[in-house]
Amino acid sequence: MKKLLFPLLIASISLVASCGANNPAPSPVPPPEETISYDRKVHNIKNLGFATGQYSPGQSHLIGVGGCDLGFPVYVEEINQFQFYFGDTFSSTTSHTGMWRSNVIGTCPDTEDLSDGITLEEFVCSDAGYIKCPINGHHDNNGVNEITKIPTGIIDVDGTIYMYYFSMHDWNAPQDNMMNYGGCIKSTDYGKTWARVYDLTWVNPESRNSKEKIQGLINEDVFNTPNVGTINIEDHYGFDATQIFPLDGKDGYIYLFCEGGYRNHGVKLGRVLKQNIEVFEEYEYFTGTYNSEGEAVYKKGKNGLAFIRDKSVTELVSVAFGEMSAFYNAYLKKWCMMTCASGYAMMYTADKIDGPYKQKITLFPGNDNRIVPNGAFYAPLSMEALQKENGKKMYMLCSTWLPAYNPSFIEITFQ
């Protein structure tokens, strides 16, 4: 589903973020009693209710999170906490209106029992107590400069949290021309404060925005202060990596599941040694080939990015991917990529992290209102820490555009 342009109404109010009220919240999607399955590898699926908004257990609309999407999960081991990174967030519960923040972080201290859903009672705040963005979006009009910045994946590396994101120029442009660039920010205090990692910049050479404006954007800090960084646009062209989902490969590498365009191409793969995660030229990209020992072959830096451009053979899966997540599932004994494709939430699996991803599991369709409340659904997001019973049960968030602009929390039990 293509993300629509929403009304731009910024309320002239300040909303203090605190613990949510204890009011009971009705759920528009009661958990089904019957067994639901669309694939022989899936035993049952349950919608456990909304994670945010007026129908959520945390009643987040009372503290300024009325509508939002996404919710990329990360488990912060150092403080034993789940964090969920949401995209465009509005204070109102209707029509994508009210105070607008491009991204916010909800926190959940209950990491053990997920069977009754999640309660997000707190969001990361400024010292003054206001819900804050990890990185500000400009909120310009479509096609002017930058309309928003959206998370694409989160990872905790030895206590430092990295948030990969993209800068959107124009939602109304053709899909390959929408984005300005993909970037990365980091936090060393578990999400309270953030800083740009300037070197981690992948510029979209197909953007409709001017080269001069993109050059200005990529050197701004998280508060949109201009000319702080010194990145040269020509050194950072990387169409295929403007959207990155990072994953620890448990072999010393962080793997990057990369997309170019917007919901318009398949997924490509990069990786970087964990200790080099902040160095652009140390990232290397899968060529689509394997050596005689069956090991994936990579090319490094700008040369690697140039090599994978316009080569479908370098795609792990040649399906138009939208927002995605990737993880290992010990019960299935597979590496998994999950997205919405052709109206279904799909999971593609492989024995090795770099593929080949030959198997697929159909999780559920968007037209089953017992699972998602409307067919306008997207972004099935999970991670290994959101699995129980050694991966037999998997929990995920899945966003809906209407009638409620909020992600649902869903439980999947495998056969």
CSV table of N, CA, C and O in Angstrom, one decimal, residues 164 224 230 289:
chain,number,residue,atom,x,y,z
A,164,TYR,N,18.4,3.6,11.9
A,164,TYR,CA,18.5,3.9,10.5
A,164,TYR,C,17.1,4.5,10.1
A,164,TYR,O,16.1,4.1,10.6
A,224,ASN,N,18.0,19.6,12.9
A,224,ASN,CA,17.9,20.4,11.7
A,224,ASN,C,18.8,21.6,11.6
A,224,ASN,O,18.6,22.5,10.8
A,230,THR,N,30.1,17.4,7.3
A,230,THR,CA,30.9,17.7,6.1
A,230,THR,C,30.9,16.6,5.0
A,230,THR,O,31.8,16.5,4.3
A,289,THR,N,26.3,-13.7,-5.8
A,289,THR,CA,27.0,-15.0,-6.2
A,289,THR,C,27.6,-15.6,-4.9
A,289,THR,O,27.8,-14.9,-3.9
